[in-house]
């Protein structure tokens, strides 16, 4: 009976899914984050735009991308460069027009690319019409934001903020408004008042905005700053973190137990997912929802859903961004990767982020060599891969003077600390070629909004296309492997260490004729010759590994046969091999699978 029930359920689910186009596209693809201000400028104002992205769509096809995620392009006074939205339903003139957006969506569709937008639910701009009406207590906007009375007046007669809460960008999280004679909460800059998710009208507004963009052609969303959505309504002071790294006006000075990760916030995310799923069914197009949350592993996993409530398709996996360091050992790397994979709830889909517009570029964090090794791991570990623009050519951070600093997080830190906090260095223009301004803008145009990295003459896309071996070519081979190989798309993962410095993992499916993939990573500063035989127990006796691709200093040529007993792994590098599983191991695993299915069915 149960077997029949399960069969009918699977059949119904299958038929329902059959109505939706490209159901699993988000699982096997690489998402590419475009930071629009810095991608390609077509209007000579020194700022990238939608027409520029349209012009470069074939680049995504060329490098094997499937999903293009745009950082915000909505109307904004740009106090946080687009993450302060003054009209959630319009395009900022800096980036173009709604017609440009529609052309871009069309251009993506024609090329089989999916278009993902940044959704910024935690706050609006202080120039949003809702905020203005809220100041004047115009209904229904009075409680669209979090307003509180001053705690009192200080000696000079100025209002005292309601509590000690700090903004992520530094200084008090409260700003006094003379008209309403109250403070409003802003967890980021003062120009980003926090929306009040205790108010159902706000939730409905935001649901409608999601619907609006899916109707316009978006295939999904990246959800911004999610841990901050809700705050404790008794507004207590937050305790000190006692972290000596931070001064008293820096966010890290406090422990954010009342302003982040509140248990109620997951329901808001599950609600967004319902909206996305409804639209998906209506439009017959598979959508995706990815959550940005810097939080504990335990909290991160809650974003996948709970019980029968679905959450994000995946919350970003920031392990490479926050936990892997230059000094991370092979054993630690294995532990970090295993811990993430083992924390995934049943049926949850994994993903790997190695950089974004907020964090030091991977090539600068780890150095050019290990930066590339991270790109290899990010592409070949299980789940979706996410690339930040420039990673495909190994772009590095650009040093920016205090005078040229524009990021609010840098500016608010002041000249003494700005280098620790500013995100400008990771946001400089994309390096297309060796012409003026790296081909980012048209010659004779205004200076780019951020300086181009001086290394652009030697580090640029056009140059790397010409070279026989370059990060660009390596990247392309990796995305191709994702597309071609079942082992990369859905294979099991086994991780191992060899000696002190080698971390290795294999991906394999138990299908006759399907190649398995072995990735060998050296965390040491010197070349290591390793016997990796133990990492490939299913390699047919006497057979060799076929070298496929590796970091720039790899000693091997494509398709070279290498004995697993002696593999030369370059300093801080990574090598990728293909191999055939022994028939016996496939037969044994298949038998095991058959027995366990049989047992499960009749249990
Ligand atoms: C996270 C975004 O990635 C960052 O760039 C932005 O400043 C904050 N959220 C606030 O929206």
Coordinates of C-alpha atoms and ligand atoms in Angstrom, one line a residue:
X1 CA 0.0 0.0 0.0
X2 CA 2.7 2.4 1.1
X3 CA 4.7 1.6 -2.0
X4 CA 1.7 2.3 -4.2
X5 CA 1.1 5.6 -2.4
X6 CA 4.7 6.7 -2.8
X7 CA 4.5 5.8 -6.4
X8 CA 1.4 7.8 -7.0
X9 CA 2.9 10.8 -5.1
X10 CA 6.1 10.6 -7.2
X11 CA 4.1 10.4 -10.4
X12 CA 2.0 13.4 -9.5
X13 CA 5.1 15.4 -8.5
X14 CA 6.7 14.4 -11.7
X15 CA 3.7 15.5 -13.8
X16 CA 3.5 18.8 -11.9
X17 CA 7.2 19.4 -12.5
X18 CA 6.8 18.5 -16.2
X19 CA 4.8 21.7 -16.6
X20 CA 7.8 23.8 -15.5
X21 CA 10.5 24.4 -18.0
X22 CA 14.2 23.6 -17.1
X23 CA 13.3 22.3 -13.6
X24 CA 16.9 21.6 -12.4
X25 CA 18.8 24.3 -14.2
X26 CA 19.9 26.0 -10.9
X27 CA 21.4 22.8 -9.6
X28 CA 24.1 22.1 -12.2
X29 CA 24.8 25.6 -13.4
X30 CA 27.3 28.3 -12.5
X31 CA 25.9 31.5 -11.2
X32 CA 27.8 34.6 -12.2
X33 CA 27.5 37.7 -10.0
X34 CA 27.7 40.9 -12.1
X35 CA 28.5 44.1 -10.1
X36 CA 26.8 46.4 -12.7
X37 CA 28.6 49.6 -11.8
X38 CA 31.9 48.0 -12.6
X39 CA 31.1 45.7 -15.5
X40 CA 30.8 47.6 -18.7
X41 CA 30.0 51.3 -19.3
X42 CA 28.3 52.3 -22.6
X43 CA 27.4 55.9 -21.8
X44 CA 30.8 57.2 -21.0
X45 CA 29.9 58.4 -17.5
X46 CA 32.4 56.0 -15.9
X47 CA 29.7 53.8 -14.4
X48 CA 28.6 50.4 -15.9
X49 CA 25.1 50.0 -17.2
X50 CA 22.5 47.5 -18.4
X51 CA 23.4 48.1 -22.1
X52 CA 26.9 47.2 -21.2
X53 CA 25.8 43.9 -19.6
X54 CA 23.7 43.2 -22.8
X55 CA 26.8 43.9 -24.9
X56 CA 28.7 41.3 -22.9
X57 CA 26.1 38.5 -22.7
X58 CA 28.2 36.3 -25.1
X59 CA 31.0 36.4 -22.6
X60 CA 28.8 34.4 -20.2
X61 CA 28.0 31.9 -22.9
X62 CA 31.7 31.7 -23.8
X63 CA 32.7 30.9 -20.2
X64 CA 29.9 28.4 -19.6
X65 CA 27.7 30.4 -17.2
X66 CA 24.0 29.5 -16.8
X67 CA 22.7 32.1 -14.3
X68 CA 23.5 35.8 -14.3
X69 CA 22.8 37.5 -11.0
X70 CA 22.8 41.3 -11.0
X71 CA 23.6 43.3 -7.9
X72 CA 20.9 45.9 -7.5
X73 CA 20.0 48.0 -10.6
X74 CA 16.9 49.6 -9.0
X75 CA 16.3 53.3 -8.5
X76 CA 18.6 54.5 -5.7
X77 CA 20.4 57.6 -4.4
X78 CA 23.4 55.2 -4.2
X79 CA 24.3 55.9 -0.6
X80 CA 25.2 52.2 -0.5
X81 CA 25.6 51.9 -4.3
X82 CA 22.2 50.4 -5.0
X83 CA 21.5 48.5 -1.8
X84 CA 19.5 51.6 -0.8
X85 CA 16.4 51.3 -3.0
X86 CA 14.1 54.3 -3.5
X87 CA 11.8 52.5 -5.9
X88 CA 11.7 48.8 -5.9
X89 CA 9.9 48.7 -9.2
X90 CA 12.1 50.9 -11.4
X91 CA 15.5 50.9 -12.9
X92 CA 18.0 53.6 -11.9
X93 CA 18.8 56.0 -14.7
X94 CA 22.5 55.4 -14.1
X95 CA 21.9 51.9 -15.3
X96 CA 19.4 52.7 -18.0
X97 CA 15.7 52.2 -18.4
X98 CA 13.0 49.6 -18.0
X99 CA 13.3 49.0 -21.8
X100 CA 17.0 48.2 -21.3
X101 CA 16.0 45.8 -18.6
X102 CA 13.5 44.1 -20.9
X103 CA 16.1 43.9 -23.7
X104 CA 18.5 42.3 -21.3
X105 CA 16.0 39.8 -20.1
X106 CA 15.2 39.0 -23.8
X107 CA 18.9 38.7 -24.6
X108 CA 19.4 36.3 -21.7
X109 CA 16.5 34.2 -22.8
X110 CA 17.7 34.0 -26.4
X111 CA 21.0 32.6 -25.1
X112 CA 19.5 30.2 -22.6
X113 CA 20.8 32.3 -19.7
X114 CA 18.7 32.7 -16.5
X115 CA 18.5 36.2 -15.0
X116 CA 18.6 36.5 -11.2
X117 CA 17.9 39.8 -9.4
X118 CA 19.1 41.1 -6.1
X119 CA 16.1 41.5 -3.7
X120 CA 16.8 43.9 -0.8
X121 CA 14.1 43.3 1.7
X122 CA 15.6 44.5 5.0
X123 CA 15.6 48.2 4.2
X124 CA 14.6 50.8 1.7
X125 CA 16.3 54.1 0.9
X126 CA 15.3 57.1 3.1
X127 CA 14.2 58.6 -0.2
X128 CA 11.6 56.0 -0.8
X129 CA 8.1 57.4 -0.8
X130 CA 7.1 55.0 2.0
X131 CA 9.7 56.5 4.3
X132 CA 8.6 60.0 3.6
X133 CA 5.0 59.1 4.4
X134 CA 6.1 57.3 7.5
X135 CA 7.8 60.4 8.7
X136 CA 4.5 62.2 8.5
X137 CA 2.6 59.2 9.9
X138 CA 0.5 58.9 6.8
X139 CA -1.4 55.7 6.9
X140 CA -0.8 52.9 6.1
X141 CA 2.9 53.9 6.3
X142 CA 3.2 55.0 9.9
X143 CA 4.6 51.6 11.0
X144 CA 6.4 50.6 7.8
X145 CA 9.7 51.2 9.7
X146 CA 10.9 50.9 13.3
X147 CA 10.4 54.2 15.1
X148 CA 11.1 54.7 18.8
X149 CA 11.1 57.7 21.2
X150 CA 14.4 59.0 22.5
X151 CA 15.6 57.6 25.8
X152 CA 15.9 61.2 27.0
X153 CA 18.1 64.3 26.3
X154 CA 21.8 64.6 27.0
X155 CA 23.4 67.6 28.7
X156 CA 23.5 69.6 25.5
X157 CA 19.8 68.9 25.0
X158 CA 20.2 66.4 22.1
X159 CA 17.9 63.3 22.0
X160 CA 19.6 60.1 23.2
X161 CA 19.1 56.9 21.0
X162 CA 16.7 54.3 22.4
X163 CA 19.6 51.8 23.1
X164 CA 23.2 50.9 22.2
X165 CA 22.6 49.1 18.9
X166 CA 25.2 49.7 16.3
X167 CA 25.0 49.9 12.5
X168 CA 27.0 47.3 10.5
X169 CA 28.8 50.3 8.9
X170 CA 29.7 51.8 12.3
X171 CA 28.1 54.3 14.7
X172 CA 24.6 54.2 16.2
X173 CA 21.9 52.2 14.4
X174 CA 19.5 55.0 15.3
X175 CA 18.9 58.2 13.5
X176 CA 16.8 61.1 14.9
X177 CA 14.1 62.6 12.7
X178 CA 13.2 66.1 13.6
X179 CA 9.8 66.0 12.0
X180 CA 8.5 62.8 13.6
X181 CA 10.6 63.6 16.7
X182 CA 11.6 59.9 17.0
X183 CA 14.5 57.7 16.1
X184 CA 14.4 55.2 13.2
X185 CA 16.4 52.1 13.0
X186 CA 18.9 51.5 10.3
X187 CA 21.2 48.5 10.5
X188 CA 23.3 49.8 7.6
X189 CA 23.7 53.5 6.7
X190 CA 21.3 56.1 7.9
X191 CA 20.0 56.3 4.3
X192 CA 18.8 52.7 4.7
X193 CA 15.9 52.7 7.2
X194 CA 15.0 49.2 8.3
X195 CA 11.6 48.0 7.1
X196 CA 9.3 46.6 9.8
X197 CA 8.6 42.9 9.2
X198 CA 6.2 42.8 12.2
X199 CA 3.8 44.7 10.0
X200 CA 2.0 42.4 7.6
X201 CA 1.5 45.2 5.1
X202 CA 5.2 45.4 4.6
X203 CA 5.5 41.7 4.0
X204 CA 2.7 42.0 1.4
X205 CA 4.4 45.0 -0.3
X206 CA 7.6 43.0 -0.6
X207 CA 5.8 39.9 -1.9
X208 CA 4.3 42.0 -4.6
X209 CA 7.7 43.3 -5.6
X210 CA 8.9 39.7 -6.1
X211 CA 5.9 39.0 -8.3
X212 CA 6.5 42.2 -10.3
X213 CA 10.0 41.2 -11.3
X214 CA 9.2 37.6 -12.1
X215 CA 6.4 38.9 -14.4
X216 CA 9.1 41.1 -15.9
X217 CA 11.3 38.1 -16.7
X218 CA 13.4 37.5 -13.6
X219 CA 14.2 33.8 -13.0
X220 CA 14.8 34.3 -9.3
X221 CA 16.4 36.3 -6.6
X222 CA 19.4 36.6 -4.3
X223 CA 18.0 37.8 -1.0
X224 CA 20.1 40.5 0.7
X225 CA 21.2 40.8 4.4
X226 CA 18.6 38.3 5.7
X227 CA 19.7 37.8 9.3
X228 CA 18.8 41.4 9.9
X229 CA 15.1 41.2 9.0
X230 CA 13.7 41.2 12.5
X231 CA 14.7 42.7 15.9
X232 CA 13.7 42.0 19.5
X233 CA 10.7 44.1 20.2
X234 CA 11.7 45.0 23.7
X235 CA 14.7 46.7 22.3
X236 CA 17.3 45.7 25.0
X237 CA 20.9 46.9 24.9
X238 CA 23.1 44.3 23.2
X239 CA 26.0 42.8 25.2
X240 CA 29.6 43.5 24.5
X241 CA 31.4 41.0 22.3
X242 CA 34.7 41.6 24.2
X243 CA 36.5 41.3 20.9
X244 CA 39.6 43.5 21.2
X245 CA 39.7 44.0 17.4
X246 CA 36.9 46.5 17.5
X247 CA 36.5 50.0 18.8
X248 CA 33.3 51.0 20.6
X249 CA 31.6 52.5 17.5
X250 CA 32.3 49.5 15.3
X251 CA 29.7 46.8 14.7
X252 CA 31.9 44.0 16.0
X253 CA 32.0 45.6 19.4
X254 CA 28.6 44.1 20.3
X255 CA 27.2 40.7 20.2
X256 CA 24.1 40.9 18.0
X257 CA 21.7 38.7 19.8
X258 CA 18.7 41.1 19.5
X259 CA 19.2 42.3 16.0
X260 CA 20.2 39.2 14.0
X261 CA 19.1 35.6 13.5
X262 CA 15.8 35.9 15.4
X263 CA 13.8 32.7 15.2
X264 CA 10.8 34.3 13.6
X265 CA 12.7 35.4 10.6
X266 CA 12.8 32.0 8.9
X267 CA 9.0 32.1 8.5
X268 CA 9.4 35.3 6.5
X269 CA 11.8 33.5 4.1
X270 CA 9.5 30.5 3.8
X271 CA 6.7 33.0 2.9
X272 CA 8.9 34.5 0.1
X273 CA 9.4 31.0 -1.2
X274 CA 5.6 30.4 -1.3
X275 CA 5.3 33.6 -3.4
X276 CA 8.1 32.5 -5.7
X277 CA 6.6 29.0 -6.1
X278 CA 3.2 30.3 -6.9
X279 CA 4.6 32.5 -9.6
X280 CA 6.7 29.7 -10.9
X281 CA 3.6 27.5 -11.3
X282 CA 1.7 30.4 -12.9
X283 CA 4.5 31.3 -15.4
X284 CA 5.7 27.7 -15.9
X285 CA 9.3 28.8 -15.4
X286 CA 11.7 27.4 -12.8
X287 CA 12.7 30.1 -10.3
X288 CA 15.5 30.1 -7.8
X289 CA 15.9 31.8 -4.4
X290 CA 19.4 32.2 -2.9
X291 CA 19.8 33.7 0.6
X292 CA 22.7 35.8 1.8
X293 CA 23.2 35.2 5.5
X294 CA 26.5 35.4 7.4
X295 CA 25.6 33.3 10.4
X296 CA 26.4 30.0 12.2
X297 CA 26.2 26.8 10.2
X298 CA 23.2 25.8 12.3
X299 CA 21.3 28.9 11.4
X300 CA 22.3 28.8 7.8
X301 CA 20.7 25.3 7.4
X302 CA 17.4 26.7 8.7
X303 CA 17.0 28.7 5.5
X304 CA 16.5 25.5 3.5
X305 CA 13.1 25.0 5.1
X306 CA 11.5 23.3 8.1
X307 CA 9.0 20.4 8.1
X308 CA 6.8 20.8 5.1
X309 CA 7.8 24.5 4.6
X310 CA 10.3 25.2 1.8
X311 CA 12.9 27.9 2.2
X312 CA 15.6 29.0 -0.1
X313 CA 16.8 26.7 -2.9
X314 CA 20.0 27.3 -1.1
X315 CA 21.5 29.8 1.4
X316 CA 25.0 30.8 0.3
X317 CA 27.8 28.6 1.5
X318 CA 30.4 31.2 2.7
X319 CA 32.9 28.6 4.1
X320 CA 35.6 29.5 1.6
X321 CA 35.0 33.2 2.3
X322 CA 34.9 33.2 6.1
X323 CA 36.6 30.0 7.3
X324 CA 39.3 29.0 4.8
X325 CA 42.4 31.0 5.5
X326 CA 45.9 31.1 3.9
X327 CA 47.2 29.1 6.8
X328 CA 44.4 26.5 6.7
X329 CA 46.0 23.0 6.7
X330 CA 44.9 20.1 4.5
X331 CA 43.2 18.4 7.5
X332 CA 41.3 21.7 8.3
X333 CA 40.2 22.1 4.7
X334 CA 38.8 18.6 4.7
X335 CA 37.1 19.3 8.0
X336 CA 35.5 22.6 6.8
X337 CA 34.2 20.9 3.6
X338 CA 33.0 17.8 5.4
X339 CA 31.3 19.8 8.1
X340 CA 29.3 21.9 5.6
X341 CA 28.3 18.8 3.6
X342 CA 27.3 16.8 6.7
X343 CA 25.2 19.7 8.0
X344 CA 23.0 19.7 4.9
X345 CA 19.4 18.6 5.7
X346 CA 18.2 15.6 3.7
X347 CA 17.6 16.5 0.1
X348 CA 19.2 20.0 0.5
X349 CA 21.3 21.2 -2.5
X350 CA 24.8 22.4 -1.8
X351 CA 26.7 25.4 -3.3
X352 CA 30.1 27.1 -3.0
X353 CA 30.8 30.8 -3.0
X354 CA 34.4 31.9 -3.2
X355 CA 34.0 35.6 -3.4
X356 CA 31.6 38.5 -3.9
X357 CA 31.4 42.3 -3.9
X358 CA 31.8 42.6 -0.1
X359 CA 34.8 40.4 0.5
X360 CA 38.5 40.5 -0.6
X361 CA 38.9 38.9 -4.0
X362 CA 39.8 35.2 -3.8
X363 CA 43.1 35.9 -5.7
X364 CA 44.1 38.5 -3.1
X365 CA 42.8 36.5 -0.1
X366 CA 44.7 33.4 -1.0
X367 CA 47.3 34.6 -3.6
X368 CA 47.0 33.9 -7.4
X369 CA 47.8 30.2 -7.1
X370 CA 45.6 29.1 -4.3
X371 CA 42.9 31.6 -5.6
X372 CA 42.8 29.4 -8.7
X373 CA 42.8 26.3 -6.6
X374 CA 39.7 27.7 -4.8
X375 CA 38.1 28.3 -8.2
X376 CA 38.7 24.6 -9.1
X377 CA 37.3 23.4 -5.8
X378 CA 34.3 25.7 -6.0
X379 CA 33.5 24.4 -9.5
X380 CA 33.9 20.7 -8.7
X381 CA 32.6 20.2 -5.2
X382 CA 28.9 19.1 -5.1
X383 CA 26.2 21.7 -5.8
X384 CA 25.8 25.0 -7.6
X385 CA 28.9 27.1 -8.2
X386 CA 28.9 30.9 -7.8
X387 CA 31.5 33.2 -9.5
X388 CA 32.0 36.8 -8.7
X389 CA 32.8 38.8 -11.9
X390 CA 36.6 38.8 -12.5
X391 CA 37.2 35.5 -10.8
X392 CA 37.3 33.8 -14.2
X393 CA 40.4 35.8 -15.0
X394 CA 41.8 35.8 -11.5
X395 CA 41.4 39.5 -10.9
X396 CA 42.9 41.0 -7.8
X397 CA 41.9 43.7 -5.3
X398 CA 42.9 47.2 -6.2
X399 CA 44.5 49.5 -3.6
X400 CA 42.4 52.6 -3.2
X401 CA 43.5 55.8 -1.4
X402 CA 41.5 57.4 1.3
X403 CA 40.8 60.3 -1.1
X404 CA 39.3 57.9 -3.7
X405 CA 37.3 55.9 -1.1
X406 CA 33.5 56.0 -1.7
X407 CA 32.2 52.9 0.0
X408 CA 30.1 54.0 3.0
X409 CA 31.6 51.2 5.1
X410 CA 35.1 52.6 4.3
X411 CA 34.1 56.2 4.6
X412 CA 32.4 55.7 8.0
X413 CA 35.5 53.9 9.4
X414 CA 37.6 57.0 8.8
X415 CA 41.1 57.4 7.4
X416 CA 42.7 55.3 10.1
X417 CA 40.6 52.2 9.6
X418 CA 39.1 52.5 6.1
X419 CA 41.4 49.9 4.6
X420 CA 40.1 47.3 7.0
X421 CA 36.5 48.0 6.1
X422 CA 36.2 49.5 2.6
X423 CA 34.8 47.2 -0.1
X424 CA 36.0 49.5 -3.0
X425 CA 39.1 47.4 -3.7
X426 CA 37.0 44.4 -4.8
X427 CA 34.6 46.5 -6.9
X428 CA 37.0 48.1 -9.4
X429 CA 36.2 47.9 -13.1
X430 CA 36.3 44.6 -15.0
X431 CA 39.5 44.2 -17.0
X432 CA 38.4 43.4 -20.5
X433 CA 41.6 44.3 -22.4
X434 CA 44.7 46.5 -22.3
X435 CA 43.1 49.6 -23.8
X436 CA 42.4 52.8 -21.8
X437 CA 40.5 52.0 -18.6
X438 CA 40.9 48.3 -19.4
X439 CA 38.1 48.5 -22.0
X440 CA 35.6 49.1 -19.2
X441 CA 34.4 52.4 -20.7
X442 CA 34.8 54.2 -24.0
X443 CA 38.1 56.1 -24.4
X444 CA 37.7 59.8 -23.7
X445 CA 34.9 59.1 -21.3
X446 CA 34.7 60.2 -17.6
X447 CA 37.1 58.6 -15.3
X448 CA 35.7 55.2 -14.0
X449 CA 33.9 55.6 -10.6
X450 CA 36.7 53.6 -9.1
X451 CA 40.2 53.4 -10.4
X452 CA 41.1 50.5 -12.7
X453 CA 43.7 48.1 -11.2
X454 CA 47.2 49.0 -12.5
X455 CA 47.8 45.4 -13.4
X456 CA 45.2 45.5 -16.2
X457 CA 47.9 45.6 -19.0
X458 CA 49.0 42.1 -18.2
X459 CA 45.8 40.8 -16.4
X460 CA 42.8 41.1 -18.8
X461 CA 40.4 38.9 -20.6
X462 CA 41.6 39.6 -24.1
X463 CA 45.2 38.7 -23.2
X464 CA 44.2 35.6 -21.4
X465 CA 42.2 34.4 -24.4
X466 CA 45.4 34.6 -26.5
X467 CA 47.5 32.7 -24.0
X468 CA 47.9 28.9 -24.2
X469 CA 47.4 28.5 -20.5
X470 CA 45.5 31.1 -18.4
X471 CA 42.9 31.4 -15.7
X472 CA 40.3 32.0 -18.4
X473 CA 41.1 28.7 -20.2
X474 CA 41.2 26.8 -16.9
X475 CA 37.8 28.3 -15.9
X476 CA 36.3 27.3 -19.2
X477 CA 37.5 23.7 -18.8
X478 CA 35.9 23.6 -15.4
X479 CA 32.5 24.9 -16.4
X480 CA 32.6 22.5 -19.3
X481 CA 33.3 19.6 -16.9
X482 CA 30.2 20.6 -14.9
X483 CA 28.1 20.5 -18.1
X484 CA 29.5 17.2 -19.4
X485 CA 30.1 15.0 -16.4
X486 CA 27.4 13.3 -14.3
X487 CA 30.0 12.9 -11.6
X488 CA 30.3 16.6 -11.2
X489 CA 26.6 17.2 -11.5
X490 CA 25.3 14.6 -9.1
X491 CA 28.2 12.4 -8.0
X492 CA 29.0 11.4 -4.4
X493 CA 31.8 13.2 -2.6
X494 CA 34.7 11.5 -0.8
X495 CA 37.3 13.6 0.9
X496 CA 40.8 12.6 2.0
X497 CA 44.1 13.9 3.1
X498 CA 47.5 12.6 2.0
X499 CA 50.4 13.5 4.3
X500 CA 50.3 16.9 5.9
X501 CA 49.7 19.1 2.8
X502 CA 47.5 17.3 0.3
X503 CA 43.7 17.5 0.4
X504 CA 41.9 15.4 -2.2
X505 CA 38.4 14.7 -3.1
X506 CA 36.6 12.4 -5.6
X507 CA 33.2 12.7 -7.3
X508 CA 31.7 9.7 -8.8
X509 CA 28.5 8.1 -10.0
X510 CA 28.0 4.4 -10.3
X511 CA 27.1 4.2 -13.9
X512 CA 29.1 2.1 -16.3
X513 CA 31.2 4.2 -18.6
X514 CA 30.9 7.4 -16.5
X515 CA 34.3 8.8 -15.5
X516 CA 35.0 9.7 -11.9
X517 CA 36.8 13.0 -11.0
X518 CA 39.7 13.4 -8.7
X519 CA 40.9 16.8 -7.4
X520 CA 44.2 17.0 -5.6
X521 CA 45.1 20.2 -3.7
X522 CA 48.4 21.2 -2.3
X523 CA 48.2 23.7 0.6
X524 CA 52.0 24.0 1.0
X525 CA 54.3 26.6 -0.4
X526 CA 56.5 24.0 -2.1
X527 CA 55.7 21.4 -4.8
X528 CA 54.7 18.0 -3.3
X529 CA 55.1 14.6 -4.9
X530 CA 52.2 12.6 -3.5
X531 CA 51.1 9.0 -3.6
X532 CA 47.3 9.5 -4.0
X533 CA 46.5 5.8 -4.6
X534 CA 44.5 5.7 -1.4
X535 CA 42.1 8.5 -2.7
X536 CA 41.0 6.4 -5.7
X537 CA 40.3 2.9 -4.2
X538 CA 38.0 2.2 -7.1
X539 CA 40.6 2.8 -9.8
X540 CA 40.9 -0.3 -11.8
X541 CA 44.1 -2.2 -10.8
X542 CA 47.1 -1.1 -12.9
X543 CA 45.3 1.8 -14.5
X544 CA 46.3 5.4 -14.5
X545 CA 44.8 8.7 -14.0
X546 CA 44.1 11.0 -16.9
X547 CA 45.2 14.6 -16.3
X548 CA 42.5 17.0 -17.3
X549 CA 43.2 20.6 -16.0
X550 CA 45.1 22.3 -13.2
X551 CA 46.5 25.5 -11.8
X552 CA 49.0 27.4 -13.9
X553 CA 52.1 25.7 -12.6
X554 CA 50.8 22.2 -13.3
X555 CA 53.6 20.0 -14.8
X556 CA 51.2 18.0 -16.9
X557 CA 49.5 18.3 -20.3
X558 CA 45.9 17.6 -20.9
X559 CA 45.1 13.8 -21.4
X560 CA 48.5 12.8 -20.0
X561 CA 48.4 9.5 -18.2
X562 CA 49.7 9.7 -14.6
X563 CA 50.4 6.9 -12.1
X564 CA 48.5 7.7 -8.9
X565 CA 51.5 6.6 -6.9
X566 CA 53.5 9.6 -7.9
X567 CA 51.6 12.9 -8.6
X568 CA 53.5 16.2 -8.7
X569 CA 51.2 18.9 -7.2
X570 CA 52.5 22.4 -7.6
X571 CA 52.9 24.7 -4.7
X572 CA 49.5 26.1 -3.6
X573 CA 48.0 24.5 -6.7
X574 CA 45.3 22.0 -7.6
X575 CA 45.1 19.3 -10.3
X576 CA 42.0 17.6 -11.8
X577 CA 42.1 14.0 -13.1
X578 CA 39.5 11.7 -14.6
X579 CA 39.5 8.0 -14.1
X580 CA 37.4 4.9 -14.7
X581 CA 36.0 3.1 -11.7
X582 CA 36.7 -0.6 -11.6
X583 CA 33.7 -2.7 -12.8
X584 CA 33.7 -4.6 -9.6
X585 CA 33.3 -1.6 -7.5
X586 CA 30.4 -0.4 -9.6
X587 CA 28.8 -3.8 -9.4
X588 CA 29.3 -4.0 -5.7
X589 CA 27.8 -0.5 -5.1
X590 CA 24.9 -1.2 -7.4
X591 CA 24.1 -4.4 -5.5
X592 CA 24.3 -2.5 -2.2
X593 CA 21.9 0.1 -3.6
X594 CA 19.5 -2.6 -4.8
X595 CA 19.5 -4.3 -1.4
X596 CA 19.0 -1.0 0.5
X597 CA 16.1 0.0 -1.8
X598 CA 14.5 -3.4 -1.4
X599 CA 14.8 -3.1 2.4
X600 CA 13.5 0.4 2.5
X601 CA 10.4 -0.6 0.4
X602 CA 9.5 -3.5 2.6
X603 CA 10.3 -1.9 5.9
Ligands
LIG1 C1 24.8 43.0 1.9 C2 25.3 43.5 0.5 O1 26.0 42.4 -0.1 C3 26.1 44.7 0.8 O2 26.8 45.1 -0.3 C4 25.2 45.8 1.3 O3 26.0 46.9 1.7 C5 24.4 45.3 2.6 N1 23.9 44.0 2.4 C6 23.3 46.2 2.9 O4 22.3 46.0 1.9

